[in-house]
Amino acid sequence: MTDLEQFRQETRAWLEENCPRSMRTPVLSAEDQCWGGRNFKFQSEDQRLWLERMAERGWTAPDWPTEYGGGGLSKEQVKVLREEMDRINARPPLHSFGIWMIGPAILKFGSEKLKQQHLPPIVRGEIRWCQGYSEPGAGSDLAGLQTKAVDQGDHFIVNGQKIWTSYADKADWMFCLVRTNPDVKKQLGISLVLFDMETPGVTTRPIKLISGSSPFCETFLEDVRVEKDQVVGEVDQGWTIAKYLLTHERAMIGGFGRTAAGEKTLSEQAVECLGLEDGRLADDMFRAELARWDIDAKAFELTNERVTDEAKSGQGVGAASAMLKYYGTELNKRRQEMIVAMNGFDGLVFEGEQWDQGAVPRSMLRSKGNSIEGGTSEIQLNVIARNILGLV
Amino acid sequence: MTGLVLTEEQQMLKDAAKRFLQERAPVAELRRLRDERDETGFSRDTWAEMVDMGLAGTLIPEDFGGTGFGHVGMGQVFEEAGRNLSASPLLSTAVLGAAAVNLAGNAEQKQALLGAIAEGSLVTALAADEAPRHDPLKVETRAEAEGDGYVVNGRKQFVVDGHVADKLIVSARTSGGSSDSEGISLLLVDREADGVDVERTIMMDNRNAAVVTFDNARAEGLLGEEGKGYAVLERVLDAGNAQLAAELLGIAQESFDRTVKYLQERKQFGVTIGSFQGLQHRAAHLFSEIELVKSVVIRALQALDEDADDTPALVSLAKAKASEVAELATNEGVQMHGGMGMTDEFDIGLFLKRARPVQQLFGDYRYHASRYARLNGY
């Protein structure tokens, strides 16, 4: 038996023993997601237990080094772990911008102090992070950001406003892009800093979206003190890290809308809503549209796989991330529109227990943001045209 | 499962095919065949060299004189053939002929025919379609037992390499009515047999196709069991469609590369037209679509090599997506080349003219999207 096969058997046995039954059902609502953090209220004892057990092995961040609390697994082992979790429909133990975004950036660019201070609490789900990137005047033109950090010797004083900060009202710390030098080319005067959301001068206000929910906030920064040792990488070099993080974010957003383990596929939902006649979906136009989507979705899934396989064999992912973000989000929007349409009247009811409080239309409305957040589809197309195709 | 990347050997085959086809069967060679109204429709010398490289035996097991290199390997050759618009009997003979004999032939037929294909002494053609649009179930051609053989009557069209093939592989009804899957048999018929009439049809891409009429033609024999030919035919068509998808990938990619280059060179309003966002976004979208085609093509080819259960669905996925994107790529290619794209002098139009028959042959986007839906239970 190869080492990897042995790892699979051990993992399977451990998951069988340690993943609570109630954590093997599909994540259906936001409440089913465990985000951790100082203020998080666990939905159930099982949810708490599942996080605790996975975190203890470092398997909430399976590929991070063990010295910072991670699982220390190879890429192949991580893939096995994911496959074994999918096999039993195990929920992710932790949803975390710490694991997806700032953690990898600290690992790659941060000082030893930052790694030791911030990584272990991320792995354990104790500190929840939010991202301070966009500003009212800096959306697609992110590098035009104006939030000012003035050098005060051993610390900075930060003033400005951030917007579209996901879950800022629930987060414990922020990773934030600030302008440390106003006198150079805009990309060259930006730094990435970290601060506690409880620092005096930090206030947040949720923004109500067309879906009715408020996952995003405005964050106001008024004379906020940030210690110098909380700068990730060098001062004024933050844009490089920001771009690295955007790549991660794109990959993450591009994966939205993939059918989760245990969830019904779009065609299964369509068959349920519309019925079959002689083995074919009863509505011809829907059948054609669904087949077109299904083909694109399967092709996209295989492309994600191929890009991962190519990365393993040494070919870069960087360039591909813009394409994956663009295509994945557009696909998800098409999927959401079809779900609303196939449900007809029931897909439009916004309130009421019988209609799950409008989960279907709200989800569709939320998906419109996928091709805006993390760089709009148009920005992704710009990136492809310039960086890959050399069209300038 | 194998990763969605080429092995070192497959990459080497791709590189070798690329060098060879660029040199011996580039677009200029297709123009020559067209302008000289070449009767064979491909160069016999070039085909002989491809045989020497072992390409004709790519899908044939080593026991029968092939290399057994497999579908992924063959796909690399087809992708490069798509880039160069290279004409050869690779599809008719080394894919369709080899697959049919390998799947359905008896020991004697395998020994005789597979060896001949691998060594280049036999060209075959598959005579399956009767309707204008692909429909392998719609078989009205009949084969009736007479003595120790069969007599064939009917008409087939879109028979690739039909006018130069030595042997025809014909789907014909030995029982049942049109559109029944039971009762279809595969027969071997000598192209020069009495009662076989072959009319070459000059197609938009200037590649080989023919209408074949059988008027009491005597078949050489059955390929496989009587009445059980449809299951074999489906697998043969899957093998063919996966290669056609690979060719469409090559066509799309080459059209796209040439178009991007043109956008970088062509100036209007004092700047290169590639600086216009209206064109940049269309090019970037097309880039993304071609990336998807790469993934579905390699997966379908691997499924054939693995003999995976979901091979039919993966092949339809590949042929559908590749057809859709090749159509987009060649249309955008002509449009972005502007007036020059409409001229015969520029090559870009030749890619459009090759893409359409490849899309249509053995089922286009619509056919395979519908088949994909059916295979997925709706």
PDB file of N, CA and C in Angstrom, chain A residues 267 271 276 279-281 287-288 290-296 298-300 302-307 309-310 313 315 319 323 326-327 377-382 384-386 388-392, chain B residues 1-5 256 260 263-264 272 274-275 277 279-281 283-285 287-289 291-292 294-296 298-299 314 316-317 320-321 324 365 368-374 376-378:
ATOM      1  N   SER A 267     -30.174  19.917 -12.683  1.00  0.00           N
ATOM      2  CA  SER A 267     -31.078  19.110 -13.511  1.00  0.00           C
ATOM      3  C   SER A 267     -32.045  18.312 -12.641  1.00  0.00           C
ATOM      4  N   VAL A 271     -36.071  18.565 -13.015  1.00  0.00           N
ATOM      5  CA  VAL A 271     -36.958  17.419 -13.190  1.00  0.00           C
ATOM      6  C   VAL A 271     -38.070  17.468 -12.145  1.00  0.00           C
ATOM      7  N   LEU A 276     -40.971  14.983 -16.283  1.00  0.00           N
ATOM      8  CA  LEU A 276     -40.440  14.336 -17.478  1.00  0.00           C
ATOM      9  C   LEU A 276     -41.579  13.849 -18.359  1.00  0.00           C
ATOM     10  N   GLY A 279     -39.078  10.506 -20.768  1.00  0.00           N
ATOM     11  CA  GLY A 279     -37.680  10.576 -20.363  1.00  0.00           C
ATOM     12  C   GLY A 279     -37.013  11.913 -20.623  1.00  0.00           C
ATOM     13  N   ARG A 280     -37.751  12.856 -21.214  1.00  0.00           N
ATOM     14  CA  ARG A 280     -37.184  14.185 -21.477  1.00  0.00           C
ATOM     15  C   ARG A 280     -37.893  15.214 -20.606  1.00  0.00           C
ATOM     16  N   LEU A 281     -37.112  16.248 -20.229  1.00  0.00           N
ATOM     17  CA  LEU A 281     -37.701  17.327 -19.455  1.00  0.00           C
ATOM     18  C   LEU A 281     -38.914  17.852 -20.215  1.00  0.00           C
ATOM     19  N   ARG A 287     -35.290  22.564 -21.374  1.00  0.00           N
ATOM     20  CA  ARG A 287     -34.358  21.451 -21.552  1.00  0.00           C
ATOM     21  C   ARG A 287     -33.110  21.915 -22.297  1.00  0.00           C
ATOM     22  N   ALA A 288     -33.330  22.700 -23.349  1.00  0.00           N
ATOM     23  CA  ALA A 288     -32.198  23.194 -24.142  1.00  0.00           C
ATOM     24  C   ALA A 288     -31.320  24.138 -23.316  1.00  0.00           C
ATOM     25  N   LEU A 290     -31.099  24.280 -20.074  1.00  0.00           N
ATOM     26  CA  LEU A 290     -30.462  23.520 -19.003  1.00  0.00           C
ATOM     27  C   LEU A 290     -29.266  22.729 -19.525  1.00  0.00           C
ATOM     28  N   ALA A 291     -29.431  22.106 -20.691  1.00  0.00           N
ATOM     29  CA  ALA A 291     -28.326  21.333 -21.261  1.00  0.00           C
ATOM     30  C   ALA A 291     -27.137  22.257 -21.534  1.00  0.00           C
ATOM     31  N   ARG A 292     -27.426  23.455 -22.039  1.00  0.00           N
ATOM     32  CA  ARG A 292     -26.347  24.403 -22.329  1.00  0.00           C
ATOM     33  C   ARG A 292     -25.605  24.771 -21.032  1.00  0.00           C
ATOM     34  N   TRP A 293     -26.381  24.996 -19.987  1.00  0.00           N
ATOM     35  CA  TRP A 293     -25.754  25.351 -18.715  1.00  0.00           C
ATOM     36  C   TRP A 293     -24.962  24.173 -18.162  1.00  0.00           C
ATOM     37  N   ASP A 294     -25.567  22.987 -18.230  1.00  0.00           N
ATOM     38  CA  ASP A 294     -24.948  21.784 -17.688  1.00  0.00           C
ATOM     39  C   ASP A 294     -23.597  21.519 -18.357  1.00  0.00           C
ATOM     40  N   ILE A 295     -23.582  21.690 -19.674  1.00  0.00           N
ATOM     41  CA  ILE A 295     -22.351  21.469 -20.437  1.00  0.00           C
ATOM     42  C   ILE A 295     -21.288  22.478 -20.005  1.00  0.00           C
ATOM     43  N   ASP A 296     -21.675  23.730 -19.897  1.00  0.00           N
ATOM     44  CA  ASP A 296     -20.715  24.754 -19.480  1.00  0.00           C
ATOM     45  C   ASP A 296     -20.233  24.510 -18.052  1.00  0.00           C
ATOM     46  N   LYS A 298     -20.117  21.642 -16.366  1.00  0.00           N
ATOM     47  CA  LYS A 298     -19.230  20.473 -16.297  1.00  0.00           C
ATOM     48  C   LYS A 298     -17.863  20.829 -16.894  1.00  0.00           C
ATOM     49  N   ALA A 299     -17.870  21.563 -17.991  1.00  0.00           N
ATOM     50  CA  ALA A 299     -16.614  21.975 -18.621  1.00  0.00           C
ATOM     51  C   ALA A 299     -15.821  22.884 -17.679  1.00  0.00           C
ATOM     52  N   PHE A 300     -16.538  23.720 -16.948  1.00  0.00           N
ATOM     53  CA  PHE A 300     -15.873  24.620 -15.997  1.00  0.00           C
ATOM     54  C   PHE A 300     -15.269  23.834 -14.831  1.00  0.00           C
ATOM     55  N   LEU A 302     -14.274  20.753 -14.895  1.00  0.00           N
ATOM     56  CA  LEU A 302     -13.085  20.060 -15.405  1.00  0.00           C
ATOM     57  C   LEU A 302     -11.929  21.044 -15.581  1.00  0.00           C
ATOM     58  N   THR A 303     -12.249  22.285 -15.922  1.00  0.00           N
ATOM     59  CA  THR A 303     -11.191  23.284 -16.108  1.00  0.00           C
ATOM     60  C   THR A 303     -10.548  23.636 -14.766  1.00  0.00           C
ATOM     61  N   ASN A 304     -11.344  23.735 -13.720  1.00  0.00           N
ATOM     62  CA  ASN A 304     -10.783  23.926 -12.381  1.00  0.00           C
ATOM     63  C   ASN A 304      -9.820  22.791 -12.041  1.00  0.00           C
ATOM     64  N   GLU A 305     -10.256  21.578 -12.354  1.00  0.00           N
ATOM     65  CA  GLU A 305      -9.413  20.405 -12.093  1.00  0.00           C
ATOM     66  C   GLU A 305      -8.116  20.474 -12.897  1.00  0.00           C
ATOM     67  N   ARG A 306      -8.269  20.822 -14.169  1.00  0.00           N
ATOM     68  CA  ARG A 306      -7.096  20.851 -15.046  1.00  0.00           C
ATOM     69  C   ARG A 306      -6.103  21.904 -14.591  1.00  0.00           C
ATOM     70  N   VAL A 307      -6.617  23.075 -14.203  1.00  0.00           N
ATOM     71  CA  VAL A 307      -5.727  24.148 -13.753  1.00  0.00           C
ATOM     72  C   VAL A 307      -4.977  23.711 -12.490  1.00  0.00           C
ATOM     73  N   ASP A 309      -4.291  20.560 -11.679  1.00  0.00           N
ATOM     74  CA  ASP A 309      -3.325  19.543 -12.106  1.00  0.00           C
ATOM     75  C   ASP A 309      -2.109  20.179 -12.771  1.00  0.00           C
ATOM     76  N   GLU A 310      -2.350  21.222 -13.558  1.00  0.00           N
ATOM     77  CA  GLU A 310      -1.230  21.889 -14.235  1.00  0.00           C
ATOM     78  C   GLU A 310      -0.359  22.622 -13.221  1.00  0.00           C
ATOM     79  N   SER A 313       1.992  20.307 -11.764  1.00  0.00           N
ATOM     80  CA  SER A 313       3.115  19.948 -12.629  1.00  0.00           C
ATOM     81  C   SER A 313       3.924  21.184 -12.998  1.00  0.00           C
ATOM     82  N   GLN A 315       3.010  24.419 -13.881  1.00  0.00           N
ATOM     83  CA  GLN A 315       2.534  25.534 -14.685  1.00  0.00           C
ATOM     84  C   GLN A 315       1.694  26.456 -13.788  1.00  0.00           C
ATOM     85  N   ALA A 319      -2.484  33.425 -13.927  1.00  0.00           N
ATOM     86  CA  ALA A 319      -3.191  33.958 -15.081  1.00  0.00           C
ATOM     87  C   ALA A 319      -4.592  33.377 -15.186  1.00  0.00           C
ATOM     88  N   MET A 323      -9.780  34.201 -15.391  1.00  0.00           N
ATOM     89  CA  MET A 323     -10.702  33.466 -16.251  1.00  0.00           C
ATOM     90  C   MET A 323     -11.689  32.658 -15.413  1.00  0.00           C
ATOM     91  N   TYR A 326     -14.217  35.043 -13.726  1.00  0.00           N
ATOM     92  CA  TYR A 326     -15.172  35.536 -14.720  1.00  0.00           C
ATOM     93  C   TYR A 326     -16.196  34.464 -15.073  1.00  0.00           C
ATOM     94  N   TYR A 327     -15.721  33.301 -15.458  1.00  0.00           N
ATOM     95  CA  TYR A 327     -16.621  32.279 -15.970  1.00  0.00           C
ATOM     96  C   TYR A 327     -17.499  31.696 -14.871  1.00  0.00           C
ATOM     97  N   SER A 377     -16.653  41.404 -13.622  1.00  0.00           N
ATOM     98  CA  SER A 377     -16.380  40.583 -14.808  1.00  0.00           C
ATOM     99  C   SER A 377     -15.581  41.393 -15.835  1.00  0.00           C
ATOM    100  N   GLU A 378     -15.934  42.665 -15.962  1.00  0.00           N
ATOM    101  CA  GLU A 378     -15.260  43.509 -16.960  1.00  0.00           C
ATOM    102  C   GLU A 378     -13.787  43.706 -16.600  1.00  0.00           C
ATOM    103  N   ILE A 379     -13.506  43.821 -15.286  1.00  0.00           N
ATOM    104  CA  ILE A 379     -12.101  43.937 -14.859  1.00  0.00           C
ATOM    105  C   ILE A 379     -11.356  42.633 -15.151  1.00  0.00           C
ATOM    106  N   GLN A 380     -12.015  41.489 -14.918  1.00  0.00           N
ATOM    107  CA  GLN A 380     -11.365  40.202 -15.208  1.00  0.00           C
ATOM    108  C   GLN A 380     -11.039  40.095 -16.699  1.00  0.00           C
ATOM    109  N   LEU A 381     -11.965  40.563 -17.536  1.00  0.00           N
ATOM    110  CA  LEU A 381     -11.718  40.512 -18.986  1.00  0.00           C
ATOM    111  C   LEU A 381     -10.555  41.439 -19.351  1.00  0.00           C
ATOM    112  N   ASN A 382     -10.471  42.587 -18.675  1.00  0.00           N
ATOM    113  CA  ASN A 382      -9.320  43.476 -18.890  1.00  0.00           C
ATOM    114  C   ASN A 382      -8.018  42.764 -18.541  1.00  0.00           C
ATOM    115  N   ILE A 384      -7.394  39.541 -18.438  1.00  0.00           N
ATOM    116  CA  ILE A 384      -7.078  38.504 -19.434  1.00  0.00           C
ATOM    117  C   ILE A 384      -6.505  39.153 -20.695  1.00  0.00           C
ATOM    118  N   ALA A 385      -7.174  40.193 -21.164  1.00  0.00           N
ATOM    119  CA  ALA A 385      -6.750  40.832 -22.421  1.00  0.00           C
ATOM    120  C   ALA A 385      -5.330  41.397 -22.296  1.00  0.00           C
ATOM    121  N   ARG A 386      -5.048  42.064 -21.186  1.00  0.00           N
ATOM    122  CA  ARG A 386      -3.729  42.687 -21.039  1.00  0.00           C
ATOM    123  C   ARG A 386      -2.651  41.685 -20.681  1.00  0.00           C
ATOM    124  N   ILE A 388      -2.641  38.249 -20.355  1.00  0.00           N
ATOM    125  CA  ILE A 388      -2.471  36.956 -21.023  1.00  0.00           C
ATOM    126  C   ILE A 388      -2.362  37.137 -22.540  1.00  0.00           C
ATOM    127  N   LEU A 389      -3.237  37.965 -23.110  1.00  0.00           N
ATOM    128  CA  LEU A 389      -3.274  38.080 -24.572  1.00  0.00           C
ATOM    129  C   LEU A 389      -2.353  39.191 -25.096  1.00  0.00           C
ATOM    130  N   GLY A 390      -1.849  40.032 -24.186  1.00  0.00           N
ATOM    131  CA  GLY A 390      -0.942  41.090 -24.625  1.00  0.00           C
ATOM    132  C   GLY A 390      -1.622  42.143 -25.487  1.00  0.00           C
ATOM    133  N   LEU A 391      -2.916  42.366 -25.236  1.00  0.00           N
ATOM    134  CA  LEU A 391      -3.625  43.407 -25.993  1.00  0.00           C
ATOM    135  C   LEU A 391      -3.588  44.701 -25.174  1.00  0.00           C
ATOM    136  N   VAL A 392      -2.895  45.696 -25.688  1.00  0.00           N
ATOM    137  CA  VAL A 392      -2.823  46.972 -24.959  1.00  0.00           C
ATOM    138  C   VAL A 392      -3.014  48.130 -25.921  1.00  0.00           C
TER     139      VAL A 392
ATOM    140  N   MET B   1      -7.648   8.509 -10.609  1.00  0.00           N
ATOM    141  CA  MET B   1      -7.814   9.000 -11.990  1.00  0.00           C
ATOM    142  C   MET B   1      -6.578   9.773 -12.429  1.00  0.00           C
ATOM    143  N   THR B   2      -6.295   9.632 -13.693  1.00  0.00           N
ATOM    144  CA  THR B   2      -5.181  10.393 -14.273  1.00  0.00           C
ATOM    145  C   THR B   2      -5.469  11.890 -14.174  1.00  0.00           C
ATOM    146  N   GLY B   3      -4.471  12.677 -13.912  1.00  0.00           N
ATOM    147  CA  GLY B   3      -4.671  14.127 -13.925  1.00  0.00           C
ATOM    148  C   GLY B   3      -4.998  14.603 -15.332  1.00  0.00           C
ATOM    149  N   LEU B   4      -5.557  15.798 -15.434  1.00  0.00           N
ATOM    150  CA  LEU B   4      -5.946  16.313 -16.756  1.00  0.00           C
ATOM    151  C   LEU B   4      -4.764  16.996 -17.444  1.00  0.00           C
ATOM    152  N   VAL B   5      -3.666  16.290 -17.478  1.00  0.00           N
ATOM    153  CA  VAL B   5      -2.465  16.785 -18.167  1.00  0.00           C
ATOM    154  C   VAL B   5      -1.894  15.646 -19.003  1.00  0.00           C
ATOM    155  N   PHE B 256      -7.944  31.633 -33.126  1.00  0.00           N
ATOM    156  CA  PHE B 256      -7.819  32.613 -32.056  1.00  0.00           C
ATOM    157  C   PHE B 256      -6.416  33.219 -32.034  1.00  0.00           C
ATOM    158  N   VAL B 260      -5.674  37.157 -32.503  1.00  0.00           N
ATOM    159  CA  VAL B 260      -5.017  38.002 -31.495  1.00  0.00           C
ATOM    160  C   VAL B 260      -3.799  38.695 -32.111  1.00  0.00           C
ATOM    161  N   LEU B 263      -4.970  41.539 -34.134  1.00  0.00           N
ATOM    162  CA  LEU B 263      -5.379  42.669 -33.288  1.00  0.00           C
ATOM    163  C   LEU B 263      -4.164  43.457 -32.806  1.00  0.00           C
ATOM    164  N   GLN B 264      -3.042  42.762 -32.653  1.00  0.00           N
ATOM    165  CA  GLN B 264      -1.825  43.436 -32.186  1.00  0.00           C
ATOM    166  C   GLN B 264      -1.133  44.215 -33.295  1.00  0.00           C
ATOM    167  N   THR B 272      -3.290  50.381 -32.502  1.00  0.00           N
ATOM    168  CA  THR B 272      -3.640  48.995 -32.840  1.00  0.00           C
ATOM    169  C   THR B 272      -5.082  48.738 -32.382  1.00  0.00           C
ATOM    170  N   GLY B 274      -6.284  46.213 -31.197  1.00  0.00           N
ATOM    171  CA  GLY B 274      -6.292  45.433 -29.954  1.00  0.00           C
ATOM    172  C   GLY B 274      -6.345  46.308 -28.714  1.00  0.00           C
ATOM    173  N   SER B 275      -6.170  47.605 -28.877  1.00  0.00           N
ATOM    174  CA  SER B 275      -6.263  48.500 -27.708  1.00  0.00           C
ATOM    175  C   SER B 275      -7.720  48.875 -27.416  1.00  0.00           C
ATOM    176  N   GLN B 277     -11.367  48.339 -26.094  1.00  0.00           N
ATOM    177  CA  GLN B 277     -11.961  47.444 -25.097  1.00  0.00           C
ATOM    178  C   GLN B 277     -13.081  46.580 -25.697  1.00  0.00           C
ATOM    179  N   LEU B 279     -13.098  45.106 -28.462  1.00  0.00           N
ATOM    180  CA  LEU B 279     -12.503  43.885 -29.010  1.00  0.00           C
ATOM    181  C   LEU B 279     -11.796  43.081 -27.927  1.00  0.00           C
ATOM    182  N   GLN B 280     -11.164  43.780 -26.982  1.00  0.00           N
ATOM    183  CA  GLN B 280     -10.449  43.081 -25.899  1.00  0.00           C
ATOM    184  C   GLN B 280     -11.368  42.139 -25.132  1.00  0.00           C
ATOM    185  N   HIS B 281     -12.536  42.617 -24.802  1.00  0.00           N
ATOM    186  CA  HIS B 281     -13.426  41.782 -23.992  1.00  0.00           C
ATOM    187  C   HIS B 281     -13.929  40.574 -24.762  1.00  0.00           C
ATOM    188  N   ALA B 283     -12.252  39.090 -27.124  1.00  0.00           N
ATOM    189  CA  ALA B 283     -11.110  38.174 -27.209  1.00  0.00           C
ATOM    190  C   ALA B 283     -10.905  37.452 -25.882  1.00  0.00           C
ATOM    191  N   ALA B 284     -11.057  38.175 -24.772  1.00  0.00           N
ATOM    192  CA  ALA B 284     -10.848  37.563 -23.450  1.00  0.00           C
ATOM    193  C   ALA B 284     -11.929  36.516 -23.171  1.00  0.00           C
ATOM    194  N   HIS B 285     -13.152  36.797 -23.601  1.00  0.00           N
ATOM    195  CA  HIS B 285     -14.223  35.810 -23.440  1.00  0.00           C
ATOM    196  C   HIS B 285     -13.909  34.546 -24.247  1.00  0.00           C
ATOM    197  N   PHE B 287     -11.013  33.496 -25.174  1.00  0.00           N
ATOM    198  CA  PHE B 287      -9.918  32.805 -24.493  1.00  0.00           C
ATOM    199  C   PHE B 287     -10.478  31.864 -23.417  1.00  0.00           C
ATOM    200  N   SER B 288     -11.416  32.386 -22.623  1.00  0.00           N
ATOM    201  CA  SER B 288     -11.986  31.586 -21.536  1.00  0.00           C
ATOM    202  C   SER B 288     -12.705  30.356 -22.080  1.00  0.00           C
ATOM    203  N   GLU B 289     -13.471  30.550 -23.144  1.00  0.00           N
ATOM    204  CA  GLU B 289     -14.204  29.426 -23.734  1.00  0.00           C
ATOM    205  C   GLU B 289     -13.242  28.345 -24.249  1.00  0.00           C
ATOM    206  N   GLU B 291     -10.307  27.684 -23.102  1.00  0.00           N
ATOM    207  CA  GLU B 291      -9.771  26.976 -21.933  1.00  0.00           C
ATOM    208  C   GLU B 291     -10.713  25.843 -21.525  1.00  0.00           C
ATOM    209  N   LEU B 292     -12.022  26.095 -21.594  1.00  0.00           N
ATOM    210  CA  LEU B 292     -12.987  25.049 -21.237  1.00  0.00           C
ATOM    211  C   LEU B 292     -12.922  23.886 -22.230  1.00  0.00           C
ATOM    212  N   LYS B 294     -10.327  22.856 -23.892  1.00  0.00           N
ATOM    213  CA  LYS B 294      -9.143  22.028 -23.606  1.00  0.00           C
ATOM    214  C   LYS B 294      -9.473  20.966 -22.559  1.00  0.00           C
ATOM    215  N   SER B 295     -10.220  21.364 -21.540  1.00  0.00           N
ATOM    216  CA  SER B 295     -10.513  20.450 -20.425  1.00  0.00           C
ATOM    217  C   SER B 295     -11.450  19.323 -20.845  1.00  0.00           C
ATOM    218  N   VAL B 296     -12.501  19.660 -21.605  1.00  0.00           N
ATOM    219  CA  VAL B 296     -13.463  18.610 -21.972  1.00  0.00           C
ATOM    220  C   VAL B 296     -12.862  17.643 -22.990  1.00  0.00           C
ATOM    221  N   ILE B 298      -9.577  16.720 -23.334  1.00  0.00           N
ATOM    222  CA  ILE B 298      -8.640  15.751 -22.741  1.00  0.00           C
ATOM    223  C   ILE B 298      -9.395  14.741 -21.870  1.00  0.00           C
ATOM    224  N   ARG B 299     -10.450  15.206 -21.197  1.00  0.00           N
ATOM    225  CA  ARG B 299     -11.215  14.281 -20.348  1.00  0.00           C
ATOM    226  C   ARG B 299     -11.906  13.204 -21.176  1.00  0.00           C
ATOM    227  N   LEU B 314     -19.249  12.014 -21.684  1.00  0.00           N
ATOM    228  CA  LEU B 314     -18.059  12.869 -21.766  1.00  0.00           C
ATOM    229  C   LEU B 314     -17.705  13.193 -23.216  1.00  0.00           C
ATOM    230  N   SER B 316     -19.964  13.400 -25.709  1.00  0.00           N
ATOM    231  CA  SER B 316     -20.950  14.390 -26.159  1.00  0.00           C
ATOM    232  C   SER B 316     -20.651  15.764 -25.567  1.00  0.00           C
ATOM    233  N   LEU B 317     -20.220  15.782 -24.313  1.00  0.00           N
ATOM    234  CA  LEU B 317     -19.803  17.043 -23.685  1.00  0.00           C
ATOM    235  C   LEU B 317     -18.698  17.701 -24.514  1.00  0.00           C
ATOM    236  N   ALA B 320     -19.927  18.741 -28.127  1.00  0.00           N
ATOM    237  CA  ALA B 320     -20.839  19.883 -28.061  1.00  0.00           C
ATOM    238  C   ALA B 320     -20.066  21.165 -27.773  1.00  0.00           C
ATOM    239  N   LYS B 321     -19.268  21.135 -26.721  1.00  0.00           N
ATOM    240  CA  LYS B 321     -18.560  22.361 -26.307  1.00  0.00           C
ATOM    241  C   LYS B 321     -17.562  22.782 -27.391  1.00  0.00           C
ATOM    242  N   GLU B 324     -19.436  24.377 -30.328  1.00  0.00           N
ATOM    243  CA  GLU B 324     -19.923  25.704 -29.998  1.00  0.00           C
ATOM    244  C   GLU B 324     -18.782  26.730 -30.062  1.00  0.00           C
ATOM    245  N   TYR B 365     -23.512  20.680 -32.210  1.00  0.00           N
ATOM    246  CA  TYR B 365     -23.799  21.108 -30.837  1.00  0.00           C
ATOM    247  C   TYR B 365     -25.172  20.625 -30.381  1.00  0.00           C
ATOM    248  N   HIS B 368     -25.473  16.830 -29.775  1.00  0.00           N
ATOM    249  CA  HIS B 368     -24.758  16.305 -28.608  1.00  0.00           C
ATOM    250  C   HIS B 368     -25.231  16.923 -27.293  1.00  0.00           C
ATOM    251  N   ALA B 369     -25.746  18.144 -27.341  1.00  0.00           N
ATOM    252  CA  ALA B 369     -26.313  18.727 -26.120  1.00  0.00           C
ATOM    253  C   ALA B 369     -27.553  17.927 -25.720  1.00  0.00           C
ATOM    254  N   SER B 370     -28.356  17.556 -26.715  1.00  0.00           N
ATOM    255  CA  SER B 370     -29.549  16.774 -26.441  1.00  0.00           C
ATOM    256  C   SER B 370     -29.179  15.379 -25.941  1.00  0.00           C
ATOM    257  N   ARG B 371     -28.150  14.801 -26.535  1.00  0.00           N
ATOM    258  CA  ARG B 371     -27.701  13.476 -26.100  1.00  0.00           C
ATOM    259  C   ARG B 371     -27.153  13.554 -24.668  1.00  0.00           C
ATOM    260  N   TYR B 372     -26.424  14.630 -24.395  1.00  0.00           N
ATOM    261  CA  TYR B 372     -25.880  14.819 -23.042  1.00  0.00           C
ATOM    262  C   TYR B 372     -27.023  14.896 -22.023  1.00  0.00           C
ATOM    263  N   ALA B 373     -28.067  15.632 -22.384  1.00  0.00           N
ATOM    264  CA  ALA B 373     -29.224  15.752 -21.498  1.00  0.00           C
ATOM    265  C   ALA B 373     -29.855  14.384 -21.272  1.00  0.00           C
ATOM    266  N   ARG B 374     -30.037  13.649 -22.349  1.00  0.00           N
ATOM    267  CA  ARG B 374     -30.665  12.326 -22.243  1.00  0.00           C
ATOM    268  C   ARG B 374     -29.826  11.404 -21.350  1.00  0.00           C
ATOM    269  N   ASN B 376     -27.996  12.233 -19.026  1.00  0.00           N
ATOM    270  CA  ASN B 376     -28.063  12.696 -17.640  1.00  0.00           C
ATOM    271  C   ASN B 376     -29.482  12.640 -17.065  1.00  0.00           C
ATOM    272  N   GLY B 377     -30.337  11.931 -17.754  1.00  0.00           N
ATOM    273  CA  GLY B 377     -31.651  11.659 -17.175  1.00  0.00           C
ATOM    274  C   GLY B 377     -32.712  12.714 -17.400  1.00  0.00           C
ATOM    275  N   TYR B 378     -32.492  13.595 -18.383  1.00  0.00           N
ATOM    276  CA  TYR B 378     -33.560  14.554 -18.690  1.00  0.00           C
ATOM    277  C   TYR B 378     -33.642  14.865 -20.176  1.00  0.00           C
TER     278      TYR B 378
END
